[in-house]
Coordinates of C-alpha atoms in Angstrom, one line a residue:
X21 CA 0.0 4.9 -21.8
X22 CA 2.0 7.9 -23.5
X23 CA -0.4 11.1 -22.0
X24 CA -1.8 9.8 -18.9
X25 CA -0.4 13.0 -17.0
X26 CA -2.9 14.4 -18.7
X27 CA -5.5 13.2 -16.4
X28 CA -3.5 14.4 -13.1
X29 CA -5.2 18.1 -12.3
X30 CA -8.6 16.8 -12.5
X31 CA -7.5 13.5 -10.3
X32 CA -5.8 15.6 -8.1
X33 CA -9.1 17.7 -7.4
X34 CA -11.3 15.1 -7.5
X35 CA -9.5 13.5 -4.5
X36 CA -9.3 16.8 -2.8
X37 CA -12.9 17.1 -2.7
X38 CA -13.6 14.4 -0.8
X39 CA -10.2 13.9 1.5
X40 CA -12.4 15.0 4.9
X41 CA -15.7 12.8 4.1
X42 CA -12.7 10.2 3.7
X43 CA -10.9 10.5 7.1
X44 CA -14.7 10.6 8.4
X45 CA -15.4 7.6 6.4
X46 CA -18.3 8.5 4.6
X47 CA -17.0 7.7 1.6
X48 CA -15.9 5.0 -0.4
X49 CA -13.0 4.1 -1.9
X50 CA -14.1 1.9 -4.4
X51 CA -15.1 5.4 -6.0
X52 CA -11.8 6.4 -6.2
X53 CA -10.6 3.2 -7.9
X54 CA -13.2 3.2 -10.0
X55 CA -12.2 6.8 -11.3
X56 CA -8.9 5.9 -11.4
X57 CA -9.6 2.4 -13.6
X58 CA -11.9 4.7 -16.3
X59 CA -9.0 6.8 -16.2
X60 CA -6.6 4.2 -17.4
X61 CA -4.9 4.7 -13.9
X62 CA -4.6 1.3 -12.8
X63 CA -3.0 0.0 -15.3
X64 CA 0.3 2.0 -15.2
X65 CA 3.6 -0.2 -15.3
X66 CA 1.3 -2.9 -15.1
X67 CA 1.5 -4.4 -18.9
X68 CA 3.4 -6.5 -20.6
X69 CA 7.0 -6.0 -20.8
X70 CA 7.2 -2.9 -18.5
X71 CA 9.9 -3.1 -15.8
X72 CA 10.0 0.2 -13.9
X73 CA 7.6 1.4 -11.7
X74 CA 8.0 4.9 -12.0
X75 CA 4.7 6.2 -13.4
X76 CA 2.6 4.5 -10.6
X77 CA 5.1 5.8 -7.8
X78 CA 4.2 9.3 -9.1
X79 CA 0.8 8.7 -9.3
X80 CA 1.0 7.2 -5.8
X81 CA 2.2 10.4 -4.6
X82 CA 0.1 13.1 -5.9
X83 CA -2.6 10.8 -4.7
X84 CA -0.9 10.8 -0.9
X85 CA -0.4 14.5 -1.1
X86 CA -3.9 15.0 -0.9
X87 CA -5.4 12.0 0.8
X88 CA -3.1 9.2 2.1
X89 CA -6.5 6.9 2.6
X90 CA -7.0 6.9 -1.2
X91 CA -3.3 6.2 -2.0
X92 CA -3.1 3.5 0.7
X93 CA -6.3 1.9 -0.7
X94 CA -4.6 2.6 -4.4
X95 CA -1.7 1.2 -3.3
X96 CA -3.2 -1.9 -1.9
X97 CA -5.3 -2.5 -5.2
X98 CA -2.2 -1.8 -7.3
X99 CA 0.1 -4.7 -5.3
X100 CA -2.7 -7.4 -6.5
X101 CA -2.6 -6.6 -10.2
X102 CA 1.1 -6.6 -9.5
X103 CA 1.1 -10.4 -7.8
X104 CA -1.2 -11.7 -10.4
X105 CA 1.0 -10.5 -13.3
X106 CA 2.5 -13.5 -14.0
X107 CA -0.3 -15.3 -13.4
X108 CA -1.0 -18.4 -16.3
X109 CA -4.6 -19.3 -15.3
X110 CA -7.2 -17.7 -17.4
X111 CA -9.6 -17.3 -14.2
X112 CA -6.7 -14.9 -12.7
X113 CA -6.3 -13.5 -15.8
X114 CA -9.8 -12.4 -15.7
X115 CA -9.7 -10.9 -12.2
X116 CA -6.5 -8.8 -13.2
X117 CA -8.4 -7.5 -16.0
X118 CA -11.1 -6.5 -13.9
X119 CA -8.6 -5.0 -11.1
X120 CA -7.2 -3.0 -14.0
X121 CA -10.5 -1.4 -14.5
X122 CA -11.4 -0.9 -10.9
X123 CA -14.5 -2.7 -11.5
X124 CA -13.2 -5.1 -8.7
X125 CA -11.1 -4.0 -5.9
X126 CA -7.6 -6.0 -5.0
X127 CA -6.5 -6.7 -1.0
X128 CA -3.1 -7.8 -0.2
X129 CA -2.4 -10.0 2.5
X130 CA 1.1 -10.8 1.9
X131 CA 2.2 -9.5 5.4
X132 CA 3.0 -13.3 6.6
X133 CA 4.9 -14.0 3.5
X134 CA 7.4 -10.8 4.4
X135 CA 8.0 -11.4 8.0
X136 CA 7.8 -15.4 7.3
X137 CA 11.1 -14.5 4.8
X138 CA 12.6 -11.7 7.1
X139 CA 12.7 -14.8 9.8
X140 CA 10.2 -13.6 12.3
X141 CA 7.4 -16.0 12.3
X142 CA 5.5 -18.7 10.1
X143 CA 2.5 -17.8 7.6
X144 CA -0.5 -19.1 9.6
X145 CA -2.8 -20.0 6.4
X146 CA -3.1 -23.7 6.2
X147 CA -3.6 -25.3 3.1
X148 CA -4.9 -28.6 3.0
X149 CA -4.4 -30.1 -0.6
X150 CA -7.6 -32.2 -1.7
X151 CA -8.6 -32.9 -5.6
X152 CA -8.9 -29.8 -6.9
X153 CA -7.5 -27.3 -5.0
X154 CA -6.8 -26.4 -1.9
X155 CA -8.6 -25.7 2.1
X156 CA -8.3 -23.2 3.6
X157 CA -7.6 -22.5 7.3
X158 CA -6.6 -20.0 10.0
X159 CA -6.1 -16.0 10.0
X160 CA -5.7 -13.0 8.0
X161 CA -4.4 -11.1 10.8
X162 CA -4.7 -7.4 8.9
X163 CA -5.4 -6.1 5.6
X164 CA -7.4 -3.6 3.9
X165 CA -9.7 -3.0 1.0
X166 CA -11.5 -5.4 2.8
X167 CA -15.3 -4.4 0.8
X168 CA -17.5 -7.6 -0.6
X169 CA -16.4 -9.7 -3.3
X170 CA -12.6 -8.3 -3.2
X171 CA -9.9 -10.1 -4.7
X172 CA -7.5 -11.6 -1.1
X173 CA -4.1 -12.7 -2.2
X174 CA -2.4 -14.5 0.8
X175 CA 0.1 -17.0 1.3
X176 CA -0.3 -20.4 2.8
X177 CA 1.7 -23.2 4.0
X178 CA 0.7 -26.8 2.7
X179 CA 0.4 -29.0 5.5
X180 CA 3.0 -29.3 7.7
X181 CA 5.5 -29.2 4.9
X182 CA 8.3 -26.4 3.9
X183 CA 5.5 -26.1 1.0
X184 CA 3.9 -22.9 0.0
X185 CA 1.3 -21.6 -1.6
X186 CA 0.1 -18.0 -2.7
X187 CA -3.7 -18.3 -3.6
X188 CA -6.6 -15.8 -4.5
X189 CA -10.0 -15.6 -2.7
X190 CA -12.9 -13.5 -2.7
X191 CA -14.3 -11.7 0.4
X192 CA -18.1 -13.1 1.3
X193 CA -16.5 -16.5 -0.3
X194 CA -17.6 -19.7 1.6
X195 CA -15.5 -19.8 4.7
X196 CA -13.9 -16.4 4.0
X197 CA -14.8 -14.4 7.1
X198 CA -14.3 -10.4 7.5
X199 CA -14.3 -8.7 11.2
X200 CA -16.7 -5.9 11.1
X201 CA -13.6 -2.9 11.1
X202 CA -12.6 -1.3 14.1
X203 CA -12.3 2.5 14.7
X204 CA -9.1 4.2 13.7
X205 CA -7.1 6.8 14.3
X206 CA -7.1 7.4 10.6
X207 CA -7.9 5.4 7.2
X208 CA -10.9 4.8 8.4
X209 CA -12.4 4.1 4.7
X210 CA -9.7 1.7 3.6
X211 CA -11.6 -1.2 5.0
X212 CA -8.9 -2.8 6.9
X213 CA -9.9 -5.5 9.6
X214 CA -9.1 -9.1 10.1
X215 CA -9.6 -12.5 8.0
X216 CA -10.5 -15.7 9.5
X217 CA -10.7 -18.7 6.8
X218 CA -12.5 -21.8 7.9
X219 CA -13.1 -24.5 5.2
X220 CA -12.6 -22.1 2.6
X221 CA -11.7 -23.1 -1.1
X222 CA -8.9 -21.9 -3.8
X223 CA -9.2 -24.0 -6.6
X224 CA -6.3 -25.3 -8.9
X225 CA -6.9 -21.6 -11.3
X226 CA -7.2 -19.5 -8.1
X227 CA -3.2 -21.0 -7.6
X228 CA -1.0 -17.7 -8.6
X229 CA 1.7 -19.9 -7.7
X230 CA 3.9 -22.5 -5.6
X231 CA 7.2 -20.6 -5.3
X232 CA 6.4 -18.5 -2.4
X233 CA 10.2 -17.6 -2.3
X234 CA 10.8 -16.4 -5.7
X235 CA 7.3 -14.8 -5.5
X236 CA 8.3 -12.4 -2.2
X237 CA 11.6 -11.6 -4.1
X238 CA 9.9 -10.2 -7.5
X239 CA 7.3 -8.5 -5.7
X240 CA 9.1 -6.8 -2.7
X241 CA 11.0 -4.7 -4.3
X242 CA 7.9 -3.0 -5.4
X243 CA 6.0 -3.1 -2.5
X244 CA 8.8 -1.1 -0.3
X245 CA 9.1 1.4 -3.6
X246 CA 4.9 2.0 -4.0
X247 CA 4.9 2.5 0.2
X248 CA 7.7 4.5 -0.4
X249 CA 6.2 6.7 -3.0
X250 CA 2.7 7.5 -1.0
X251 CA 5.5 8.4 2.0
X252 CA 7.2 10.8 -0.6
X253 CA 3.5 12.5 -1.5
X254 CA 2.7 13.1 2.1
X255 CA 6.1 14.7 3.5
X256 CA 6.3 16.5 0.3
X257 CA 2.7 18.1 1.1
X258 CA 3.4 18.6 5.1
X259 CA 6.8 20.8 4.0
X260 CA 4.6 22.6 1.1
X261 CA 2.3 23.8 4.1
X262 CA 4.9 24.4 6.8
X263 CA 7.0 26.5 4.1
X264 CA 3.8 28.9 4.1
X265 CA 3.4 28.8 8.0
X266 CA 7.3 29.6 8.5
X267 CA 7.2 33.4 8.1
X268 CA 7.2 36.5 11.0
X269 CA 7.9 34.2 14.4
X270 CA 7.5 31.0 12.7
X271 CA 10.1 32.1 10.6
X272 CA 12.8 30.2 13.3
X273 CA 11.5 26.8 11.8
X274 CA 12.2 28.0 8.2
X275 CA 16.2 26.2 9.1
X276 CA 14.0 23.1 9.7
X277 CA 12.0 23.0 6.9
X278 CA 14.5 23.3 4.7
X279 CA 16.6 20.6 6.1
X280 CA 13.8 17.9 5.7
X281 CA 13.7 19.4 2.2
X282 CA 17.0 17.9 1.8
X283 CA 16.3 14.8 3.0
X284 CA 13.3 14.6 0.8
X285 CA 15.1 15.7 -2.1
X286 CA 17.8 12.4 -1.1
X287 CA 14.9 10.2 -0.7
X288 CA 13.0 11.4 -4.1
X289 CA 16.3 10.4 -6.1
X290 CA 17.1 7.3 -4.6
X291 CA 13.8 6.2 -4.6
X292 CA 13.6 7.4 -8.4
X293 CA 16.6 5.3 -9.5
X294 CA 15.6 2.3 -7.9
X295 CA 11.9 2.5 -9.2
X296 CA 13.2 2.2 -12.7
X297 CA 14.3 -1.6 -12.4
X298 CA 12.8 -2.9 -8.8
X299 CA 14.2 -6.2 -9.7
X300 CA 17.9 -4.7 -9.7
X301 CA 17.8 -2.9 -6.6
X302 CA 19.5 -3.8 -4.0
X303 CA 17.1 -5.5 -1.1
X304 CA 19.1 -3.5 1.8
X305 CA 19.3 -0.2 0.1
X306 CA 15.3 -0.5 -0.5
X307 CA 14.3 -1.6 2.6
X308 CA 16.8 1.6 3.9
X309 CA 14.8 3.5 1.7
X310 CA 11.3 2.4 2.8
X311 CA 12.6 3.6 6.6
X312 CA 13.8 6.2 5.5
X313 CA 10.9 7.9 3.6
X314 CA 8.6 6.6 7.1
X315 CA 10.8 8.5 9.5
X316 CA 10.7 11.6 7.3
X317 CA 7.2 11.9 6.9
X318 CA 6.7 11.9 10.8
X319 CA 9.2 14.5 11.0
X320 CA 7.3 16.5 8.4
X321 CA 4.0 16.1 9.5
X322 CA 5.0 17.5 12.8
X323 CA 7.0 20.2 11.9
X324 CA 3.7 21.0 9.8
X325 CA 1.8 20.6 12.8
X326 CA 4.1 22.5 15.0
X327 CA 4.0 24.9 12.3
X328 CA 0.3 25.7 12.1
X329 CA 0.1 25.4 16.5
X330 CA -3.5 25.5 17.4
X331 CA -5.4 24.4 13.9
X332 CA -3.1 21.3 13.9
X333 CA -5.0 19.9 17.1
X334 CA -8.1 20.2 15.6
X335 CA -9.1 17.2 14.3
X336 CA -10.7 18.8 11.2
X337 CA -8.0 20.3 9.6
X338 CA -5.7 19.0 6.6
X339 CA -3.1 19.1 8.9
X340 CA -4.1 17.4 12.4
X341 CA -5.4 14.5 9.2
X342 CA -1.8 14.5 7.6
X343 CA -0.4 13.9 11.3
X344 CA -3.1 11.0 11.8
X345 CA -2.2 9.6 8.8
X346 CA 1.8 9.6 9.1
X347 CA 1.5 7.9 13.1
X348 CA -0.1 4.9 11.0
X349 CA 3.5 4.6 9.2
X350 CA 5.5 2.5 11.7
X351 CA 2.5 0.3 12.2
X352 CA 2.1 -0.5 8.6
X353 CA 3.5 -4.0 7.3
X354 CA 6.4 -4.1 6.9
X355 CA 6.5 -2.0 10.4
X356 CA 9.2 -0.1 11.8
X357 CA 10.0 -3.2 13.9
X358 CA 10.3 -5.4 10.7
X359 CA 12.4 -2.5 8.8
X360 CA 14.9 -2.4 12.2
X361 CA 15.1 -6.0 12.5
X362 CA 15.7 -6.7 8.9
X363 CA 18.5 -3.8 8.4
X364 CA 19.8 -5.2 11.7
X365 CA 20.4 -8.5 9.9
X366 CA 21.7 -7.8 6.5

């Protein structure tokens, strides 16, 4: 798409407008996707023969600077057309074509997959092979976008065999089970909750493929650099509004500002190189990166806060939302935890 920039200013207002009712919850986000898939949005990076990520990353973060809710739920949606990108069977096909136009909305589960190939623990999804297909059993311990008839990609272990399996189901599918959502302390209109599958069915079309290995390696890479890039829309925003706050006395936390302005202007560029080719970057230096941008946007978020004193404890303002929204950082998969033990081990 050659002038999809062009779209930005209005996008950029339109999620504005409704960044409060979202960290109230009373909206939803399958709005936003929607506006983004008529916009052409989706589908950035996404076609045939592209190999950077670049153009979603900044979409990602002009999204985040307003609203991290809607780039989280963007974000999710966006990893699903990414894992069903290679997908041969014409049934996934279809669903990718429909993700691309946010007429159906995409939820990753891959968490198990990542810590399953950091070493941490095993994917709990059994799947049981029969004719044409296969069962389905055991947890989806957290994801989001989580609304009826979404599009779950998960992995799964065969049996009790080294096998794997990554397979697509729909929310409100036989046996697919969603926990009603529980109250949090943000992103409270991202749908997130927990999965339980009990006898439910992927067929052999609804396979997107048997090499959970190769799969995790293609699409990490971009999932570290997308998280990355809503982490690079929020600090960038919590600086923009502590810059303005820094003058007469809060002028002594101008020195401050400006050196997390450094560190975001590190974390931009590296982020920006590896973004062109995902599948050359080096797995350390991206997950470094991912950290990196986490850590940062904490820091920013409460120099912001500290910034603004009083109106950053009330919980209506932009800023007490951007801090609420950064604390859910070092819980997102992969968390801080994950991040520290996998640097620890490369």
């Amino acid at each position: 798409m050659t002038n999809w920039r062009e779209n930005l200013p209005g996008l950029r207002e339109y999620v504005a407008d409704r960044a409060a009712a979202t960290d109230r919850g009373e909206t939803d986000l399958r709005d936003t996707l929607r506006h983004l898939g008529e916009r052409g949005l989706l589908g950035l990076d996404a076609t045939p023969g592209d190999t950077g990520v670049t153009d979603v990353a900044e979409l990602l973060e002009l999204v985040a600077a307003e609203c991290l809710s809607s780039a989280f739920s963007c974000w999710a949606h966006r990893m699903v057309i990414e894992y069903l990108g290679a997908a041969e069977s014409p049934a996934l096909r279809r669903l990718r074509d429909e993700l691309v136009e946010g007429t159906v909305v995409g939820s990753t589960a891959m968490a198990a997959a990542l810590q399953e190939a950091a070493g941490m623990r095993t994917v709990p999804v059994v799947a049981t092979p029969q004719a044409d297909g296969y069962r389905l059993d055991g947890p989806i311990r957290w994801a989001s976008n989580l609304v009826p008839g979404a599009v779950i990609v998960l992995p799964a272990r065969v049996g009790d065999t080294d096998a794997r399996v990554v397979v697509a189901v729909r929310a409100g599918d036989p046996g697919v089970s969603v926990a009603p959502p529980a109250r949090l302390l943000a992103l409270n209109a991202t749908a997130s909750s927990s999965v339980t599958l009990d006898g439910a069915r992927a067929t052999a079309e609804h396979v997107v493929t048997d090499d959970l290995r190769s799969f995790v390696r293609r699409a990490r890479p971009v999932l570290l650099l997308l998280q990355t890039a809503f982490c690079v829309g929020l600090t960038d925003r919590a600086l923009e509004e502590a810059r303005s706050a820094a003058t007469g006395e809060g002028s002594v936390l101008a020195p401050d500002v400006e050196a997390l302005a450094v560190r975001l202007a590190d974390v931009r560029g590296r982020a920006r190189h590896a973004q062109r080719a995902p599948a050359e970057a080096d797995p350390r230096a991206v997950t470094q990166l991912r950290f990196d941008a986490a850590e940062l946007t904490l820091a920013a978020t409460r120099l912001e806060a500290t910034a603004r004193g009083g109106l950053g404890y009330v919980t209506s303002s932009p800023t007490n939302r951007r801090l609420r929204e950064a604390a859910f950082l070092p819980a997102q998969s992969p968390s801080e935890v994950q991040l520290r033990w996998e640097l620890s081990r490369f």
